[in-house]
C-alpha positions as semicolon CSV with decimal commas, in nm:
position;residue;x (nm);y (nm);z (nm)
1;M;-12,692;-5,332;6,746
2;L;-12,468;-5,180;7,015
3;G;-12,266;-5,500;7,065
4;P;-12,154;-5,542;6,700
5;L;-12,093;-5,167;6,674
6;A;-11,864;-5,170;6,977
7;A;-11,690;-5,489;6,859
8;N;-11,615;-5,337;6,520
9;L;-11,481;-5,017;6,675
10;V;-11,250;-5,224;6,896
11;A;-11,139;-5,419;6,589
12;Q;-11,048;-5,093;6,417
13;A;-10,845;-4,984;6,718
14;I;-10,633;-5,303;6,704
15;R;-10,606;-5,272;6,324
16;V;-10,822;-5,568;6,229
17;R;-10,986;-5,504;5,892
18;V;-11,362;-5,559;5,887
19;A;-11,618;-5,505;5,613
20;I;-11,988;-5,556;5,556
21;P;-12,085;-5,638;5,193
22;N;-12,309;-5,374;5,038
23;R;-12,565;-5,639;4,943
24;L;-12,590;-5,760;5,302
25;R;-12,634;-5,402;5,426
26;A;-12,903;-5,342;5,162
27;A;-13,078;-5,666;5,259
28;S;-13,085;-5,560;5,624
29;H;-13,249;-5,231;5,522
30;V;-13,512;-5,422;5,324
31;V;-13,594;-5,643;5,625
32;L;-13,610;-5,336;5,848
33;G;-13,856;-5,174;5,607
34;M;-14,071;-5,489;5,614
35;V;-14,084;-5,481;5,993
36;L;-14,156;-5,106;6,000
37;G;-14,436;-5,145;5,747
38;G;-14,592;-5,408;5,970
39;S;-14,622;-5,147;6,245
40;F;-14,860;-4,936;6,035
41;S;-15,228;-4,976;6,112
42;P;-15,555;-4,794;6,039
43;D;-15,496;-4,608;6,364
44;V;-15,166;-4,476;6,225
45;L;-15,348;-4,341;5,918
46;N;-15,597;-4,166;6,145
47;R;-15,307;-4,003;6,330
48;V;-15,141;-3,864;6,016
49;A;-15,365;-3,558;6,054
50;E;-15,167;-3,478;6,369
51;W;-14,830;-3,492;6,194
52;P;-14,818;-3,190;5,954
53;V;-14,727;-2,959;6,244
54;S;-14,453;-3,189;6,372
55;L;-14,323;-3,242;6,016
56;A;-14,310;-2,868;5,957
57;G;-14,125;-2,821;6,284
58;L;-13,883;-3,099;6,194
59;G;-13,820;-2,934;5,855
60;L;-13,742;-2,599;6,020
61;F;-13,524;-2,773;6,280
62;T;-13,331;-2,956;6,006
63;V;-13,262;-2,638;5,808
64;V;-13,148;-2,437;6,110
65;A;-12,944;-2,722;6,259
66;T;-12,768;-2,792;5,928
67;A;-12,689;-2,424;5,875
68;L;-12,547;-2,380;6,226
69;T;-12,349;-2,706;6,214
70;T;-12,207;-2,609;5,873
71;W;-12,096;-2,276;6,018
72;F;-11,938;-2,459;6,313
73;Y;-11,737;-2,694;6,089
74;R;-11,635;-2,398;5,868
75;S;-11,503;-2,221;6,177
76;R;-11,291;-2,531;6,246
77;G;-11,116;-2,512;5,910
78;M;-11,336;-2,715;5,673
79;D;-11,417;-2,580;5,329
80;T;-11,782;-2,489;5,270
81;I;-11,878;-2,793;5,059
82;T;-11,717;-3,041;5,297
83;A;-11,873;-2,869;5,599
84;L;-12,221;-2,866;5,442
85;F;-12,230;-3,236;5,355
86;A;-12,063;-3,334;5,681
87;A;-12,328;-3,137;5,872
88;A;-12,642;-3,254;5,688
89;P;-12,815;-3,526;5,896
90;G;-12,940;-3,717;5,594
91;V;-12,860;-4,051;5,434
92;M;-12,496;-4,102;5,527
93;S;-12,396;-4,273;5,202
94;G;-12,593;-4,018;4,999
95;M;-12,422;-3,725;5,167
96;I;-12,079;-3,882;5,108
97;V;-12,146;-3,942;4,738
98;M;-12,309;-3,604;4,672
99;G;-12,045;-3,416;4,871
100;T;-11,762;-3,588;4,684
101;E;-11,921;-3,513;4,345
102;A;-11,958;-3,148;4,450
103;G;-11,586;-3,122;4,525
104;G;-11,582;-3,185;4,900
105;D;-11,331;-3,391;5,097
106;E;-11,474;-3,743;5,079
107;R;-11,271;-3,881;5,370
108;R;-11,365;-3,601;5,610
109;I;-11,733;-3,614;5,513
110;A;-11,737;-3,991;5,563
111;L;-11,560;-3,967;5,898
112;V;-11,784;-3,695;6,040
113;Q;-12,102;-3,864;5,916
114;S;-11,991;-4,201;6,057
115;L;-11,896;-4,046;6,391
116;R;-12,234;-3,869;6,408
117;V;-12,436;-4,187;6,357
118;A;-12,213;-4,392;6,588
119;M;-12,240;-4,132;6,867
120;V;-12,619;-4,108;6,840
121;V;-12,663;-4,487;6,830
122;L;-12,436;-4,533;7,132
123;A;-12,599;-4,252;7,333
124;L;-12,974;-4,276;7,273
125;P;-13,070;-4,636;7,367
126;P;-12,913;-4,621;7,717
127;L;-13,062;-4,273;7,768
128;V;-13,413;-4,383;7,669
129;V;-13,397;-4,707;7,869
130;L;-13,264;-4,541;8,184
131;A;-13,491;-4,234;8,172
132;S;-13,815;-4,392;8,049
133;G;-13,792;-4,740;8,198
134;A;-13,843;-4,896;7,855
135;S;-13,727;-5,255;7,815
136;A;-13,448;-5,303;7,565
137;G;-13,507;-5,577;7,314
138;V;-13,888;-5,569;7,324
139;A;-13,964;-5,548;6,953
140;S;-14,308;-5,458;6,822
141;V;-14,307;-5,779;6,621
142;E;-14,492;-6,070;6,769
143;S;-14,335;-6,413;6,741
144;S;-14,546;-6,679;6,579
145;A;-14,484;-7,010;6,411
146;P;-14,606;-6,970;6,051
147;T;-14,859;-7,229;5,940
148;P;-14,872;-7,349;5,576
149;E;-15,173;-7,120;5,518
150;L;-15,003;-6,818;5,669
151;G;-14,679;-6,886;5,482
152;W;-14,837;-6,768;5,156
153;D;-14,881;-6,412;5,276
154;L;-14,512;-6,397;5,362
155;L;-14,437;-6,490;5,002
156;L;-14,676;-6,217;4,889
157;L;-14,503;-5,973;5,124
158;L;-14,160;-6,062;4,986
159;A;-14,277;-6,026;4,623
160;G;-14,440;-5,689;4,691
161;V;-14,141;-5,560;4,883
162;L;-13,888;-5,659;4,616
163;A;-14,101;-5,495;4,345
164;C;-14,136;-5,169;4,540
165;V;-13,765;-5,161;4,628
166;W;-13,678;-5,206;4,260
167;V;-13,905;-4,912;4,170
168;A;-13,764;-4,698;4,453
169;V;-13,407;-4,764;4,337
170;R;-13,499;-4,682;3,976
171;L;-13,665;-4,358;4,084
172;R;-13,360;-4,275;4,300
173;L;-13,573;-4,217;4,606
174;P;-13,392;-4,146;4,934
175;A;-13,314;-4,460;5,137
176;P;-13,478;-4,675;4,864
177;Q;-13,440;-5,010;5,041
178;V;-13,605;-4,885;5,360
179;M;-13,864;-4,662;5,189
180;G;-13,968;-4,910;4,916
181;S;-13,987;-5,201;5,158
182;M;-14,177;-5,004;5,421
183;L;-14,435;-4,869;5,173
184;A;-14,502;-5,216;5,031
185;S;-14,524;-5,377;5,373
186;A;-14,748;-5,101;5,510
187;G;-14,985;-5,128;5,213
188;L;-15,011;-5,506;5,237
189;H;-15,064;-5,503;5,613
190;L;-15,321;-5,222;5,599
191;S;-15,512;-5,405;5,325
192;G;-15,524;-5,721;5,536
193;W;-15,354;-5,929;5,266
194;V;-15,059;-5,993;5,497
195;V;-15,115;-6,084;5,862
196;T;-14,815;-6,302;5,948
197;P;-14,546;-6,112;6,142
198;L;-14,182;-6,168;6,065
199;P;-14,006;-6,379;6,329
200;D;-13,803;-6,194;6,590
201;V;-13,483;-6,346;6,453
202;A;-13,527;-6,138;6,135
203;L;-13,512;-5,813;6,331
204;D;-13,231;-5,945;6,552
205;A;-13,019;-6,028;6,246
206;T;-13,095;-5,688;6,096
207;L;-12,977;-5,510;6,411
208;V;-12,653;-5,709;6,410
209;V;-12,583;-5,611;6,049
210;L;-12,672;-5,245;6,113
211;G;-12,441;-5,220;6,413
212;S;-12,161;-5,396;6,228
213;S;-12,195;-5,176;5,920
214;I;-12,163;-4,857;6,125
215;G;-11,844;-4,984;6,287
216;A;-11,709;-5,115;5,957
217;R;-11,717;-4,764;5,808
218;F;-11,411;-4,684;6,019
219;S;-11,206;-4,958;5,851
220;G;-10,869;-4,830;5,735
221;V;-10,900;-4,506;5,929
222;T;-10,617;-4,426;6,167
223;I;-10,679;-4,333;6,529
224;A;-10,509;-3,999;6,466
225;E;-10,761;-3,915;6,192
226;V;-11,053;-4,004;6,418
227;L;-10,917;-3,803;6,711
228;R;-10,872;-3,493;6,493
229;L;-11,244;-3,487;6,418
230;L;-11,377;-3,650;6,734
231;A;-11,382;-3,344;6,960
232;Q;-11,558;-3,111;6,717
233;T;-11,804;-3,380;6,608
234;L;-11,879;-3,456;6,973
235;L;-11,957;-3,088;7,032
236;A;-12,179;-3,068;6,723
237;V;-12,367;-3,392;6,796
238;G;-12,405;-3,297;7,163
239;A;-12,562;-2,965;7,063
240;L;-12,795;-3,139;6,815
241;L;-12,905;-3,393;7,075
242;A;-12,970;-3,113;7,325
243;A;-13,178;-2,932;7,062
244;S;-13,359;-3,259;6,985
245;L;-13,446;-3,297;7,354
246;A;-13,581;-2,942;7,359
247;G;-13,784;-2,997;7,043
248;A;-13,926;-3,322;7,177
249;A;-14,025;-3,147;7,500
250;V;-14,204;-2,871;7,308
251;Y;-14,399;-3,118;7,098
252;H;-14,479;-3,333;7,400
253;Y;-14,642;-3,045;7,587
254;W;-14,783;-2,865;7,281
255;L;-14,915;-3,155;7,070
256;Q;-14,927;-3,423;7,341
257;L;-14,694;-3,640;7,134
258;D;-14,503;-3,916;7,307
259;F;-14,178;-3,756;7,426
260;W;-13,950;-4,049;7,339
261;A;-14,103;-4,094;6,993
262;A;-14,052;-3,722;6,926
263;L;-13,692;-3,744;7,050
264;L;-13,610;-4,034;6,817
265;A;-13,781;-3,847;6,531
266;F;-13,572;-3,532;6,591
267;A;-13,245;-3,712;6,673
268;P;-12,969;-3,664;6,411
269;G;-12,925;-4,035;6,338
270;G;-12,994;-4,238;6,025
271;V;-13,344;-4,355;5,935
272;A;-13,247;-4,721;5,963
273;E;-13,075;-4,682;6,298
274;M;-13,338;-4,458;6,463
275;S;-13,623;-4,674;6,333
276;A;-13,447;-4,987;6,459
277;I;-13,411;-4,830;6,805
278;A;-13,781;-4,739;6,801
279;L;-13,869;-5,097;6,711
280;A;-13,641;-5,249;6,972
281;L;-13,782;-5,024;7,246
282;D;-14,142;-5,042;7,116
283;I;-14,163;-4,662;7,073
284;D;-14,407;-4,575;6,791
285;P;-14,183;-4,693;6,502
286;A;-14,424;-4,570;6,233
287;F;-14,406;-4,213;6,364
288;V;-14,026;-4,222;6,391
289;A;-13,971;-4,376;6,047
290;F;-14,216;-4,139;5,873
291;H;-14,046;-3,831;6,017
292;H;-13,695;-3,948;5,931
293;L;-13,794;-4,027;5,574
294;F;-13,946;-3,679;5,546
295;R;-13,623;-3,521;5,672
296;I;-13,411;-3,725;5,432
297;A;-13,634;-3,634;5,137
298;L;-13,608;-3,267;5,236
299;I;-13,227;-3,280;5,251
300;I;-13,185;-3,477;4,928
301;A;-13,424;-3,247;4,740
302;S;-13,270;-2,923;4,869
303;A;-12,900;-3,020;4,839
304;P;-12,873;-2,942;4,463
305;L;-13,039;-2,601;4,514
306;V;-12,804;-2,516;4,802
307;L;-12,503;-2,617;4,589
308;L;-12,622;-2,397;4,304
309;L;-12,661;-2,099;4,538
310;L;-12,315;-2,159;4,685
311;K;-12,155;-2,168;4,339
312;R;-12,328;-1,844;4,238
313;F;-12,221;-1,681;4,562
314;H;-11,858;-1,778;4,509
315;R;-11,864;-1,652;4,147
316;S;-12,002;-1,317;4,257
């Protein structure tokens, strides 16, 4: 993921236009959800009882972090709507669309959101590998050569995933490709109907597309535009990562949660990117994905209410 991301950023710097088709990006999210769902097990269900406290803490952290980051961007000259949707660590595309519809500056929201995800993706994997001794590239998916008998459950998995993704899109759920695919895959794996793991090449291809799509979001953006927002975004993301480290430490010592899993769950990256890092480093991907989906759902659900309150405040 880091290689294609860096390559695309270099391409932008030398003014080479790059783009990732939306369908290819969506397909990569579907595959990622399938792999994440395969990491769920009966043991994961037994551990859900441990998660309400960490989910509540993540919710509080998200609210406070978004409020403080919004204030920070406002103090740097952004209008309130643009600052709010630039600060919210939710679904990047969702924040851009909702912020634009609410009257925010689409280009600034897109730039800040893209810089946030790119910074987190570039910073966290080296940090985790160097500090924890984890091995990069060790996915939690076992390679196996599918036999004719086992091939049928992959077809069942694909059919179930496509059906759930279609429903998730229709219901306008947050991150529908990841959420729908993960729920279907988790259900089929937990039931025992699907036992064949996806080949490693599926996850490898997904990581390439994810890294490329992050870099491609900077297409057409001038270096001057990026530099204007780079310093303040670096400060904001640095503060959020520091707070994420502190939160992970608290949960590690208080709830005995794995420190690196808690860090990836708190980190202000996208659900696809943080879950992919957890998979690649074999760090409790089910825990990380579940917490990021909770945070996204919280942000998506509360955004309309926050907008309504802002409009009433301005009228008064």
